[in-house]
JSON list of C-alpha atoms in Angstrom, two decimals:
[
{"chain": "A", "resi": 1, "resn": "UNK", "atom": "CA", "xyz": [100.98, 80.20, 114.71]},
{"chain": "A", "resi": 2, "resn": "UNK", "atom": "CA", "xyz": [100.39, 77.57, 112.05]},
{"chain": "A", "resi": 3, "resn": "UNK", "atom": "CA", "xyz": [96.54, 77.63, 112.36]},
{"chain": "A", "resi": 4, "resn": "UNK", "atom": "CA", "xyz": [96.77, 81.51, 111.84]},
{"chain": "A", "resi": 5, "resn": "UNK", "atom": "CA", "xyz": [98.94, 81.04, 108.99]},
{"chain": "A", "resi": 6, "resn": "UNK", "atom": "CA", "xyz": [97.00, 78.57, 107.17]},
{"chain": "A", "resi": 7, "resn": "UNK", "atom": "CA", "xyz": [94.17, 80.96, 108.13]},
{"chain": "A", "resi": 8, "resn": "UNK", "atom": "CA", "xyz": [95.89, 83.92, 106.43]},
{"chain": "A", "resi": 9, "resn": "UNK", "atom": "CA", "xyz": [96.72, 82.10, 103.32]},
{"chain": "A", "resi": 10, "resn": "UNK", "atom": "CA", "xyz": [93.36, 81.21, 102.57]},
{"chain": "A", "resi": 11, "resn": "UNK", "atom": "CA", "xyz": [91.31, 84.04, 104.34]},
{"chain": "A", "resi": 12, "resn": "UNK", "atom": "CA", "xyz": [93.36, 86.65, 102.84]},
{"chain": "A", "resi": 13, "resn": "UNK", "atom": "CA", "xyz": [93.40, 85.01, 99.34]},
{"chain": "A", "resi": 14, "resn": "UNK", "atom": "CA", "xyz": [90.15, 85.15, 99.71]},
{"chain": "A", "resi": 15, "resn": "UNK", "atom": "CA", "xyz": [89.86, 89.16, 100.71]},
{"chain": "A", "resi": 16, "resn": "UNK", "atom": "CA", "xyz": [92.10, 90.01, 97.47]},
{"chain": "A", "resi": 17, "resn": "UNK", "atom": "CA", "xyz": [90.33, 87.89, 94.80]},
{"chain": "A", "resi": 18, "resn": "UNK", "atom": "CA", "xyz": [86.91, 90.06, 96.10]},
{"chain": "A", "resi": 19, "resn": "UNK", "atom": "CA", "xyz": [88.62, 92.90, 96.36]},
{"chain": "A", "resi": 20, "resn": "UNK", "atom": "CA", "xyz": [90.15, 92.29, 92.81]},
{"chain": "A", "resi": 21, "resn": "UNK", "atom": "CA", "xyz": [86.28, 91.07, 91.64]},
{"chain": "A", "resi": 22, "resn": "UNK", "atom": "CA", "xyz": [85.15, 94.91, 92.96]},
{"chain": "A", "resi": 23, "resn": "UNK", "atom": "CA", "xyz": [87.65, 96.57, 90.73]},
{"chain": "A", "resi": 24, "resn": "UNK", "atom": "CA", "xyz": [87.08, 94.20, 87.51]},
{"chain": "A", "resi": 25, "resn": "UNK", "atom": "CA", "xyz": [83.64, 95.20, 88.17]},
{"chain": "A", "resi": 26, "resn": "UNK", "atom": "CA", "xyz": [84.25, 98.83, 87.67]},
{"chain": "A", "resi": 27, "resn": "UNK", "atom": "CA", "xyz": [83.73, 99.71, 91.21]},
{"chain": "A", "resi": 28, "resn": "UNK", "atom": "CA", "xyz": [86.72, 101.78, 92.52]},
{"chain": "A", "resi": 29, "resn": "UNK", "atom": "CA", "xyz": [87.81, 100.16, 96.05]},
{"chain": "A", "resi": 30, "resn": "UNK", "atom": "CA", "xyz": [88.10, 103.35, 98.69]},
{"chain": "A", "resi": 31, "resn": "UNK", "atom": "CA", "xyz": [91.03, 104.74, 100.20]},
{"chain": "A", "resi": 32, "resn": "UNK", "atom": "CA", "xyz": [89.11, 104.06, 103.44]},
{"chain": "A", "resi": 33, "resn": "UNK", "atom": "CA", "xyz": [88.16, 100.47, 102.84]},
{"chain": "A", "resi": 34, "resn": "UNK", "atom": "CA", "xyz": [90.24, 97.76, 104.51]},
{"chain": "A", "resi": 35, "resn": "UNK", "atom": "CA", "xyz": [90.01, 94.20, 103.96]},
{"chain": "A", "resi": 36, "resn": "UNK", "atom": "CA", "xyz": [88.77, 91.83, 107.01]},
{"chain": "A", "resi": 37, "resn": "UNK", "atom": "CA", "xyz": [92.28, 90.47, 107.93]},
{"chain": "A", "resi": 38, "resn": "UNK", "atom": "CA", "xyz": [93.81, 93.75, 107.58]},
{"chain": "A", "resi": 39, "resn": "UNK", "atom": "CA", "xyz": [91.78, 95.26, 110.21]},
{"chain": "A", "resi": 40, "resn": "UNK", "atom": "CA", "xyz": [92.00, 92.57, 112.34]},
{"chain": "A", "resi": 41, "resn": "UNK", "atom": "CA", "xyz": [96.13, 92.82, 111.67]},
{"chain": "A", "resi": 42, "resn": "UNK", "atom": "CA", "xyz": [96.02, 96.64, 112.76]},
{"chain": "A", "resi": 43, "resn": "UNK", "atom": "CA", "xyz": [94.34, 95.65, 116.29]},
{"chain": "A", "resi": 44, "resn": "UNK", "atom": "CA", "xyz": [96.97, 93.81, 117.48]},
{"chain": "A", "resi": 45, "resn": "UNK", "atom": "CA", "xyz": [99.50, 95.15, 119.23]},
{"chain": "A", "resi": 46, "resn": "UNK", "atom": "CA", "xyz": [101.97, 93.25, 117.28]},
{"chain": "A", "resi": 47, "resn": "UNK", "atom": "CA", "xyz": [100.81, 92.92, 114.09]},
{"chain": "A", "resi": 48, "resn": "UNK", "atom": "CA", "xyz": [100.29, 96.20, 113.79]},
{"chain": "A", "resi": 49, "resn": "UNK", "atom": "CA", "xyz": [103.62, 97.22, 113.37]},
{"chain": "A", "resi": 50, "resn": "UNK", "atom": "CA", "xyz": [103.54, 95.64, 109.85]},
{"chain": "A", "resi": 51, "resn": "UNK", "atom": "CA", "xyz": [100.38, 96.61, 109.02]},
{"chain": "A", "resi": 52, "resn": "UNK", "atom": "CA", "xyz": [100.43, 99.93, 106.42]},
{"chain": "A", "resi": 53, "resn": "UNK", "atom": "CA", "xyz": [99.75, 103.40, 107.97]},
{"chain": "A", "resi": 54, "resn": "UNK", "atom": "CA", "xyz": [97.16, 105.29, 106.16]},
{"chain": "A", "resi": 55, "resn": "UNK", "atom": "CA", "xyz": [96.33, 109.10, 105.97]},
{"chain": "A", "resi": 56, "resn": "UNK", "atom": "CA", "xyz": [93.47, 109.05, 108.25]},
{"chain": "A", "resi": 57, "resn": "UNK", "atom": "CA", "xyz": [95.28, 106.28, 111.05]},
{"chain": "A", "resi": 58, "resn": "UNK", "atom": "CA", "xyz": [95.64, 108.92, 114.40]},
{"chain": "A", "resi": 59, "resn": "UNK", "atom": "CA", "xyz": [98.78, 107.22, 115.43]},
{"chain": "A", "resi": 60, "resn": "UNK", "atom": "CA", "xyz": [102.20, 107.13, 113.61]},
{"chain": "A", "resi": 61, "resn": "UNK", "atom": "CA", "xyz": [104.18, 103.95, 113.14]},
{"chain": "A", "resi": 62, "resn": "UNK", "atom": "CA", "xyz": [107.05, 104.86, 115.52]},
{"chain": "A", "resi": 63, "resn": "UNK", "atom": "CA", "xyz": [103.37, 105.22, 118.24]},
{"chain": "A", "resi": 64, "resn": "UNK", "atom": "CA", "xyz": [102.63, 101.95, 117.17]},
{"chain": "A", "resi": 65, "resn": "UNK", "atom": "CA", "xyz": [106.17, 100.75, 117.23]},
{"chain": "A", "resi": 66, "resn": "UNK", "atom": "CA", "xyz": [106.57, 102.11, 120.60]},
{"chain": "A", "resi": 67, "resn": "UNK", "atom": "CA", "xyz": [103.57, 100.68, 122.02]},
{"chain": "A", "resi": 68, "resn": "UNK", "atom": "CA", "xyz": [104.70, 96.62, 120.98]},
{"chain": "A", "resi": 69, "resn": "UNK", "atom": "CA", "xyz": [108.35, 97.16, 122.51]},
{"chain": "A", "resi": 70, "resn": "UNK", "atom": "CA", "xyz": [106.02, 98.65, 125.76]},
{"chain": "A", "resi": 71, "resn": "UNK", "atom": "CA", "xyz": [103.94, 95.91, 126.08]},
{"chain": "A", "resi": 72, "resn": "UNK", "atom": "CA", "xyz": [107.18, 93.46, 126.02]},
{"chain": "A", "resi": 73, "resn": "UNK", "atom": "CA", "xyz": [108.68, 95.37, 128.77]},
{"chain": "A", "resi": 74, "resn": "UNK", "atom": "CA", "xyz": [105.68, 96.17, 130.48]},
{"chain": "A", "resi": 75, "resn": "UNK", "atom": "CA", "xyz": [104.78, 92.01, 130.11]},
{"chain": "A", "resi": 76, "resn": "UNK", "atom": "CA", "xyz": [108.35, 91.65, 132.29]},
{"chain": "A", "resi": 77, "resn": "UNK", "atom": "CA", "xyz": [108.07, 94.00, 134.32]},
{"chain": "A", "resi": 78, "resn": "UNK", "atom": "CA", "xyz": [104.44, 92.29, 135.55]},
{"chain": "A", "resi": 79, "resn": "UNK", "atom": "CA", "xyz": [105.53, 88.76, 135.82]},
{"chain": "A", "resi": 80, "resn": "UNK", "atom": "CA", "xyz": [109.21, 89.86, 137.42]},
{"chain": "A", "resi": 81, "resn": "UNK", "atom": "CA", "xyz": [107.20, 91.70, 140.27]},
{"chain": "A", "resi": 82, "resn": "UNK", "atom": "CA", "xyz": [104.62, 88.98, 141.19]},
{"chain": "A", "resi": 83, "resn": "UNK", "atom": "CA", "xyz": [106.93, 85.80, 140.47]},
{"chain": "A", "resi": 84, "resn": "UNK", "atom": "CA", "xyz": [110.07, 87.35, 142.29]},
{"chain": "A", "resi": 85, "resn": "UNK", "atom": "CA", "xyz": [109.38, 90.34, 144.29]},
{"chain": "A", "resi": 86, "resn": "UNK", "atom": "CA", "xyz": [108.01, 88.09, 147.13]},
{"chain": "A", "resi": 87, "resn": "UNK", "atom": "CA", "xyz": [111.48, 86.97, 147.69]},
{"chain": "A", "resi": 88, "resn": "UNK", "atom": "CA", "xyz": [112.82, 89.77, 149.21]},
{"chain": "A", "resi": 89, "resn": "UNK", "atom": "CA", "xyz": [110.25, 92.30, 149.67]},
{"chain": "A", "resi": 90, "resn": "UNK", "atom": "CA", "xyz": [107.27, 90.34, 150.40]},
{"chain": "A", "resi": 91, "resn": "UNK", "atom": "CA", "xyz": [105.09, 92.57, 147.85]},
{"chain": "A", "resi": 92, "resn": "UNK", "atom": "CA", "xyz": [102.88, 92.86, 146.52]},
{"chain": "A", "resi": 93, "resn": "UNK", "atom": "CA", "xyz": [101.39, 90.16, 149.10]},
{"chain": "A", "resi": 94, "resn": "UNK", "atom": "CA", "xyz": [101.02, 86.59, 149.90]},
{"chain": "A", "resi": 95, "resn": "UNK", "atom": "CA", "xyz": [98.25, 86.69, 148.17]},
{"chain": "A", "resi": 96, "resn": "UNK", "atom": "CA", "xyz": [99.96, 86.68, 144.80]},
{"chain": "A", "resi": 97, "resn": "UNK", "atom": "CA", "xyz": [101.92, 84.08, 145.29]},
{"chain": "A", "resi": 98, "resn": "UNK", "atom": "CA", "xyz": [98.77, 81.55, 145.04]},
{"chain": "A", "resi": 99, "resn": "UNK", "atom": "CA", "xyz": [96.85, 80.81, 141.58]},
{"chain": "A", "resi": 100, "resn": "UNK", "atom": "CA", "xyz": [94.56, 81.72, 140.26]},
{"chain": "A", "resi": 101, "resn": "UNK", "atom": "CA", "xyz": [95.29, 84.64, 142.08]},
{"chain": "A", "resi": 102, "resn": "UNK", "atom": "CA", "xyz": [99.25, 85.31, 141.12]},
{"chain": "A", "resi": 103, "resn": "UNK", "atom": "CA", "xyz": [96.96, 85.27, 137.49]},
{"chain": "A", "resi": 104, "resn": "UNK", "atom": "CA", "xyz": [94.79, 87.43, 138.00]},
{"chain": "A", "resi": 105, "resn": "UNK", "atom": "CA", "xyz": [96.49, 89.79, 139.36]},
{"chain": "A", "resi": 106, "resn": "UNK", "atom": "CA", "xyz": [98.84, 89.49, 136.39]},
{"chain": "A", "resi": 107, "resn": "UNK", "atom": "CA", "xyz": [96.02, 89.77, 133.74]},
{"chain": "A", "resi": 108, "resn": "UNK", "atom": "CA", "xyz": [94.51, 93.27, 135.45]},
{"chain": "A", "resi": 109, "resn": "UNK", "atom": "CA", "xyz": [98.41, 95.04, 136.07]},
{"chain": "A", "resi": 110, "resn": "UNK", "atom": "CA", "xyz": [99.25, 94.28, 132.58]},
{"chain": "A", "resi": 111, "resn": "UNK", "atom": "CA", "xyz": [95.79, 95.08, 130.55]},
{"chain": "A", "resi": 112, "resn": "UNK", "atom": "CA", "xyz": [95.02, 97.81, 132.75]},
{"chain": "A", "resi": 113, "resn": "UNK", "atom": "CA", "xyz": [97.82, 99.22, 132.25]},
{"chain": "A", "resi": 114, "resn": "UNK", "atom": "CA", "xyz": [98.02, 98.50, 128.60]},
{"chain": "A", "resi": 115, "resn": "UNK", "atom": "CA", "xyz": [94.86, 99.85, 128.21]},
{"chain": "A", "resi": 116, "resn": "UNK", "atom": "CA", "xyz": [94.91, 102.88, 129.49]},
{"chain": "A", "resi": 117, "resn": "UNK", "atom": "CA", "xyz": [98.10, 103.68, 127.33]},
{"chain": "A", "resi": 118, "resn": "UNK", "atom": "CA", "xyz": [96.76, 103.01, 124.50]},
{"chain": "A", "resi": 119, "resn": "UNK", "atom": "CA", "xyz": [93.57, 105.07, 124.84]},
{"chain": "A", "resi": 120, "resn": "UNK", "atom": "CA", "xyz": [95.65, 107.90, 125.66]},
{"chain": "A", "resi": 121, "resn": "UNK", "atom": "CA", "xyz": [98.09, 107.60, 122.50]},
{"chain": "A", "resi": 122, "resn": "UNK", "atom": "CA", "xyz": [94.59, 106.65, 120.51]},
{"chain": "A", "resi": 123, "resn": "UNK", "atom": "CA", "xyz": [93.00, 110.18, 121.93]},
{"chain": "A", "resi": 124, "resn": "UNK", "atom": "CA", "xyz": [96.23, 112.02, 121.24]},
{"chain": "A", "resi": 125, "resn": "UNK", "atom": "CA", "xyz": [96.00, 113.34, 125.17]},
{"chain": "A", "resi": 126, "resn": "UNK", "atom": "CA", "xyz": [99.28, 114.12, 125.05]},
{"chain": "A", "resi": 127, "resn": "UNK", "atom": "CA", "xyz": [99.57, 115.25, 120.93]},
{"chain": "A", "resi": 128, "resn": "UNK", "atom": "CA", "xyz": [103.16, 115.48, 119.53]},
{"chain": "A", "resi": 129, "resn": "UNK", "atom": "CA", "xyz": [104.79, 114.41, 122.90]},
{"chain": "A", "resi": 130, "resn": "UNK", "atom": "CA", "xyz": [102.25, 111.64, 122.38]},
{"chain": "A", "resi": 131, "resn": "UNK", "atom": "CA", "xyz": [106.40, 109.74, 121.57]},
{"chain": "A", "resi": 132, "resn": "UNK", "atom": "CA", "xyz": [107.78, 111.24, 124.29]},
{"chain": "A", "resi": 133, "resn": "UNK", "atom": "CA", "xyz": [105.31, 109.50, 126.51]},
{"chain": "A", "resi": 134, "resn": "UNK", "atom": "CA", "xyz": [105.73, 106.07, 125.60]},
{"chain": "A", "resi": 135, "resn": "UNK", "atom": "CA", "xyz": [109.16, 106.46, 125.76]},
{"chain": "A", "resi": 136, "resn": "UNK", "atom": "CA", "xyz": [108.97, 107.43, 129.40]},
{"chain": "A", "resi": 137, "resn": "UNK", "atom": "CA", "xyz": [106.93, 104.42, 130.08]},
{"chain": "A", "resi": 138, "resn": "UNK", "atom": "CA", "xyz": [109.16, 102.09, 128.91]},
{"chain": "A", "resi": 139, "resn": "UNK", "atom": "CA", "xyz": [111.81, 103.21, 130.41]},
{"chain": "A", "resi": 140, "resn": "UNK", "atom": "CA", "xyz": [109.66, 102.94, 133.58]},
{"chain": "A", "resi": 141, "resn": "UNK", "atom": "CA", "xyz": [109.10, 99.86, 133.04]},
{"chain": "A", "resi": 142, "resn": "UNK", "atom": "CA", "xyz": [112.50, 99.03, 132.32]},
{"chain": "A", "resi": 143, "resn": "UNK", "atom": "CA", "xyz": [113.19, 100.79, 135.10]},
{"chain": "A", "resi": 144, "resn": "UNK", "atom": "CA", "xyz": [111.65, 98.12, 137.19]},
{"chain": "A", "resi": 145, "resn": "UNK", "atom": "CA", "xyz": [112.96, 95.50, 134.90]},
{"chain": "A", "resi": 146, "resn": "UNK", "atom": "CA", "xyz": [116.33, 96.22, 136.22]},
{"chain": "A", "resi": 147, "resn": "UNK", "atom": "CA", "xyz": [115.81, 96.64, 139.89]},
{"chain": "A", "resi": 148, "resn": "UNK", "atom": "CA", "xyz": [114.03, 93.36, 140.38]},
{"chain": "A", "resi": 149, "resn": "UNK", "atom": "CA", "xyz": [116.91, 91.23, 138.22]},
{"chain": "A", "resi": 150, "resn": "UNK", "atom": "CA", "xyz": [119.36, 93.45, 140.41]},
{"chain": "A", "resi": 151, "resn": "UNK", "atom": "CA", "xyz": [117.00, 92.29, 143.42]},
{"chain": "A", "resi": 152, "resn": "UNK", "atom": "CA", "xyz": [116.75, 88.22, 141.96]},
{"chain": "A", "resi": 153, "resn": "UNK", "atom": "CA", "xyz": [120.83, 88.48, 141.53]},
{"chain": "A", "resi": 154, "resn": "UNK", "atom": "CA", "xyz": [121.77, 89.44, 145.28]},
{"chain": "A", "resi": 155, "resn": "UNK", "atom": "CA", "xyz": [118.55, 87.06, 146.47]},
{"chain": "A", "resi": 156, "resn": "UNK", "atom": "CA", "xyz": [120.51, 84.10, 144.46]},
{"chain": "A", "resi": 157, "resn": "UNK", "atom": "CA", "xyz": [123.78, 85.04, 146.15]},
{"chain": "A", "resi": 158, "resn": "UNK", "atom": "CA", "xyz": [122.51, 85.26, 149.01]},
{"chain": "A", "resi": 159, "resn": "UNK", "atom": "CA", "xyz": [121.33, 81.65, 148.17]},
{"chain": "A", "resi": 160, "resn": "UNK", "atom": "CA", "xyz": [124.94, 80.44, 147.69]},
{"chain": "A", "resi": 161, "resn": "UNK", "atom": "CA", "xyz": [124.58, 80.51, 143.54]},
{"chain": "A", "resi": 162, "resn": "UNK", "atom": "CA", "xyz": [127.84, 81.23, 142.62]},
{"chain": "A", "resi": 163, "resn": "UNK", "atom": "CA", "xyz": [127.69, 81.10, 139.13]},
{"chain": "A", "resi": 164, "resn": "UNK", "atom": "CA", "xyz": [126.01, 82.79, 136.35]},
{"chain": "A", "resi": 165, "resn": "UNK", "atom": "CA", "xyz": [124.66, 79.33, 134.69]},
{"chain": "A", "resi": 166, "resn": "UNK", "atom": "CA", "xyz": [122.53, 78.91, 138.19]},
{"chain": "A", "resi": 167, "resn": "UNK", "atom": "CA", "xyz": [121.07, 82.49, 138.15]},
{"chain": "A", "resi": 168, "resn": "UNK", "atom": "CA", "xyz": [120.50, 82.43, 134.55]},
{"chain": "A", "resi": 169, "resn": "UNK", "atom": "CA", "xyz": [118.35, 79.28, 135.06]},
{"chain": "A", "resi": 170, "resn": "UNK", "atom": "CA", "xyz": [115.91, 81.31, 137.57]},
{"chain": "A", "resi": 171, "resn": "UNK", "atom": "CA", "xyz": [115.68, 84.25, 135.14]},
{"chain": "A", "resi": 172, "resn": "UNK", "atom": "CA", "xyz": [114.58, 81.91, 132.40]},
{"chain": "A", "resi": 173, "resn": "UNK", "atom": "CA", "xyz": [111.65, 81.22, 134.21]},
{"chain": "A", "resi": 174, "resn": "UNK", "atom": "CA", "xyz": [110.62, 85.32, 134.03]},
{"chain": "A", "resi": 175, "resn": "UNK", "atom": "CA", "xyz": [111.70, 86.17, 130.93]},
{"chain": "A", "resi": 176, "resn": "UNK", "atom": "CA", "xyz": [110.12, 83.13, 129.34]},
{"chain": "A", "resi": 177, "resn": "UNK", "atom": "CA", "xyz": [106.74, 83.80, 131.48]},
{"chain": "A", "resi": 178, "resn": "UNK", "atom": "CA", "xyz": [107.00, 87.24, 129.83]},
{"chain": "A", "resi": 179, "resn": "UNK", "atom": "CA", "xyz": [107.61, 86.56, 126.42]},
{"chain": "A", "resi": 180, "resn": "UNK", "atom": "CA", "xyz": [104.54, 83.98, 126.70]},
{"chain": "A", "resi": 181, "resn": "UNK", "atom": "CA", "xyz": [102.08, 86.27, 128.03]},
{"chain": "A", "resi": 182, "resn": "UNK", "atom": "CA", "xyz": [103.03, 88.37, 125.27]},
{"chain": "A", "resi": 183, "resn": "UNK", "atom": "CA", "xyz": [102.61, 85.72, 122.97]},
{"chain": "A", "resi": 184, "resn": "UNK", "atom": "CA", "xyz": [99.35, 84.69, 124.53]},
{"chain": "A", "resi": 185, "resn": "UNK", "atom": "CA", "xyz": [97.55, 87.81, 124.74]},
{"chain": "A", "resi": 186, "resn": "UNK", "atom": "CA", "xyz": [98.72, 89.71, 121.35]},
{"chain": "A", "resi": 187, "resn": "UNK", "atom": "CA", "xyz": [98.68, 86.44, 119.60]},
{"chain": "A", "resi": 188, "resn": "UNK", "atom": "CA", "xyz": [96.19, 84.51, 121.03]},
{"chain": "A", "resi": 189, "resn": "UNK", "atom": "CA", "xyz": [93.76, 85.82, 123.12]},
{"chain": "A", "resi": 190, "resn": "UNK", "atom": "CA", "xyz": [93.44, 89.18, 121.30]},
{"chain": "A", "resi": 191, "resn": "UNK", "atom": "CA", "xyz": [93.66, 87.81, 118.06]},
{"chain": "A", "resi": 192, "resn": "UNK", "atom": "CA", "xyz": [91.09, 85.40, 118.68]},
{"chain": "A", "resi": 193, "resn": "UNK", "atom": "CA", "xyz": [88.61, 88.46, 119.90]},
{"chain": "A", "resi": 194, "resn": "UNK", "atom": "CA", "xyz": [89.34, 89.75, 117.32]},
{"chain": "A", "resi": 195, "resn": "UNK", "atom": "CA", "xyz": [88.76, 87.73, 114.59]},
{"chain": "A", "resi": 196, "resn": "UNK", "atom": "CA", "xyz": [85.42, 87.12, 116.13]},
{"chain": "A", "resi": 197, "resn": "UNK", "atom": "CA", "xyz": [84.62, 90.49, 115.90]},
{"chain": "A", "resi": 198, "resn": "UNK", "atom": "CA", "xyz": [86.18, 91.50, 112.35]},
{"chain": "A", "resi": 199, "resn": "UNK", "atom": "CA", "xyz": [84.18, 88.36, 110.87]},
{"chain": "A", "resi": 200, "resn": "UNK", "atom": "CA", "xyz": [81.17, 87.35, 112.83]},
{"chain": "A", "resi": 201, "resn": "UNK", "atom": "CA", "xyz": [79.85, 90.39, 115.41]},
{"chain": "A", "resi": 202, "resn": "UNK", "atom": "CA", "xyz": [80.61, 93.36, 112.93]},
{"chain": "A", "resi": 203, "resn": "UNK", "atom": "CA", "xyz": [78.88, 92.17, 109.79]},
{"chain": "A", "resi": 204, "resn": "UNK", "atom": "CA", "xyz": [76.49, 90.38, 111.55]},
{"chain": "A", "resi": 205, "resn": "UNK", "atom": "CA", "xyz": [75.23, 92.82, 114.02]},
{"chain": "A", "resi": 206, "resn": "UNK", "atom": "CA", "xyz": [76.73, 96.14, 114.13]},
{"chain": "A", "resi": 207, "resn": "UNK", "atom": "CA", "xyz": [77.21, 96.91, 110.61]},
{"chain": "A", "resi": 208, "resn": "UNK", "atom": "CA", "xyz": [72.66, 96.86, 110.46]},
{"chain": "A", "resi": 209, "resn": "UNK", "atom": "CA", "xyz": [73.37, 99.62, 113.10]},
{"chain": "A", "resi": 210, "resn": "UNK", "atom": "CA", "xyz": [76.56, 101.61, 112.55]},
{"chain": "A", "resi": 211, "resn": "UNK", "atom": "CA", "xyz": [78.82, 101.90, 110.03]},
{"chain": "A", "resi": 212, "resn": "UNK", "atom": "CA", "xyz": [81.87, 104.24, 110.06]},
{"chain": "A", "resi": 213, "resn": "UNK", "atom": "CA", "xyz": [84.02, 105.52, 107.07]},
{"chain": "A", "resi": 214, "resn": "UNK", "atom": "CA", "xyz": [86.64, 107.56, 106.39]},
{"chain": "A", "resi": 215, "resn": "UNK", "atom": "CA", "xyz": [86.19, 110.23, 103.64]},
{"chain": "A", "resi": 216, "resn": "UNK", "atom": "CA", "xyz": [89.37, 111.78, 101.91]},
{"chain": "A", "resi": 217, "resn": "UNK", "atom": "CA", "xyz": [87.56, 113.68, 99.32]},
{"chain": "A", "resi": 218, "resn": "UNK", "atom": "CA", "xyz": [84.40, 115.77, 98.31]},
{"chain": "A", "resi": 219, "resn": "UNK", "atom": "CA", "xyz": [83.43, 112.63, 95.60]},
{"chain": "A", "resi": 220, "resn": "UNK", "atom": "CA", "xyz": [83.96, 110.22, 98.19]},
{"chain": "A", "resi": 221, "resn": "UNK", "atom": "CA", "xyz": [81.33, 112.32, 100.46]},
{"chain": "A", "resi": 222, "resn": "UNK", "atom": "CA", "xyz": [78.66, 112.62, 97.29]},
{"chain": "A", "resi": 223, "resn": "UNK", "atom": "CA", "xyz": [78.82, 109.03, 97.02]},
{"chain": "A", "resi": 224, "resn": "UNK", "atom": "CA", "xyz": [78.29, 108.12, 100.63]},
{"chain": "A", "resi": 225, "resn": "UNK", "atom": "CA", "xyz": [75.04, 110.90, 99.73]},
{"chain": "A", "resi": 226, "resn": "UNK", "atom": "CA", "xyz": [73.71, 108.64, 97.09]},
{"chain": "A", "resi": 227, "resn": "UNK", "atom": "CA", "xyz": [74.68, 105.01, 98.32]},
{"chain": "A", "resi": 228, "resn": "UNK", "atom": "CA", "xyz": [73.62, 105.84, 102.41]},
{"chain": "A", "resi": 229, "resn": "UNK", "atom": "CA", "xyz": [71.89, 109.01, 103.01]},
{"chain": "A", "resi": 230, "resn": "UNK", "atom": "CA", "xyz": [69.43, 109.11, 100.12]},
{"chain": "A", "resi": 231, "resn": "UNK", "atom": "CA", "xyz": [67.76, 105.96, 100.87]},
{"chain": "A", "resi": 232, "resn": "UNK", "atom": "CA", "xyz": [66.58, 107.51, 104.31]},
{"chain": "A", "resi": 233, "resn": "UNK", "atom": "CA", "xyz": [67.28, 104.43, 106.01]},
{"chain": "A", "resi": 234, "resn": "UNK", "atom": "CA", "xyz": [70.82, 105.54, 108.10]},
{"chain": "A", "resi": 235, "resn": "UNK", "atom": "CA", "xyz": [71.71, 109.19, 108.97]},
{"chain": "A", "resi": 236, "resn": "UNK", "atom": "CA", "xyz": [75.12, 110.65, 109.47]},
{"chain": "A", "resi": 237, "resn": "UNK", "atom": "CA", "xyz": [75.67, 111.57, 113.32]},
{"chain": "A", "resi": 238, "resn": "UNK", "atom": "CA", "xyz": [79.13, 113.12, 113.07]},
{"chain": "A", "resi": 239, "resn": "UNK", "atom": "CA", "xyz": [81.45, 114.36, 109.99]}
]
């Protein structure tokens, strides 16, 4: 967290002043355009939740609000099942129970699933129930939530922990694994990929190939004519 905010201050700093250098210049900044960081900040899963919804975004902030508090639950709901729900029920196997298998099957339940949500609120599968549907998975997940603590609260008296200091000790172990992984793979992992890819593989390599924008207006399409088009180097595949 402190490297990424000494990042910020100085990358984003550094997005304004040429962003601020554009418009000094006389060229008007797009309602399309997004700086760098700002990009990378609507990514993440997290961040995005701050990050300023725009006319041509395809999902609404409560989407985007819906989809961070998902990926908390669902983040439980993953390490609850493989950390505790050998205990009682001996699922999902043995096999999970050993590293750096318990991991890995952590990593695939949770980004698959992940995933897959959010190309089907990005796609609009579902269009205005597109709500509706995260709401159902999070209560699924906290669904399951419930049932294993339920589960890990009989298992511990079972055990002969009479108070609520002892169980709360064992749930601090899967609520703290889930708020890390959360931590880790919004703020860490996917951050990291993405930063790569805002700063070094887009304007490196894809933006000689493709290059997408987002037109509100009939001047904003004449001057992607005259800037792109004319020059008969790129041509327009979809509008």
């Amino acid at each position: 967290l402190s490297m990424f905010t000494v990042f910020w201050l100085i990358r984003w700093r550094k997005d304004c002043r040429a962003e601020d250098a554009r418009v000094s210049a006389g060229d008007r900044v797009d309602r399309g355009t997004l700086a760098p960081l700002e990009s990378v900040l609507r990514r993440n899963t997290l961040f995005a939740v701050r990050a300023e919804r725009r006319q041509c975004d395809q999902t609404t902030r409560l989407e985007v609000i819906l989809l961070a508090i998902m990926n908390v639950f669902l983040s439980l709901a993953t390490v609850l099942v493989s950390f505790f729900g050998l205990q009682k029920f001996q699922s999902p196997g043995r096999l999970v129970a050993w590293n750096p298998y318990k991991m890995i099957f952590e990593v695939l339940v949770a980004t698959a699933t992940k995933m897959t949500v959010g190309k089907l609120v990005e796609y609009r599968v579902f269009g205005s129930k597109t709500a509706l549907f995260l709401g159902i998975v999070i209560a699924v997940c906290l669904a399951v939530d419930i049932c294993v603590w339920s589960a890990i609260w009989q298992v511990s008296q079972t055990a002969g922990f009479e108070t609520w200091h002892d169980t709360s000790m064992i749930l601090d172990v899967a609520v703290g694994a889930g708020i890390i992984n959360v931590i880790f793979s919004s703020g860490l992992y996917s951050l990291a990929m993405h930063l790569f890819s805002v700063y070094v593989y887009e304007p490196m390599y894809r933006r000689n190939k493709v290059i997408t924008l987002c037109l509100t207006s009939r001047e904003e399409l004449d001057g992607l004519q005259q800037h792109y088009l004319a020059r008969g180097r790129w041509r327009l595949l979809a509008a």
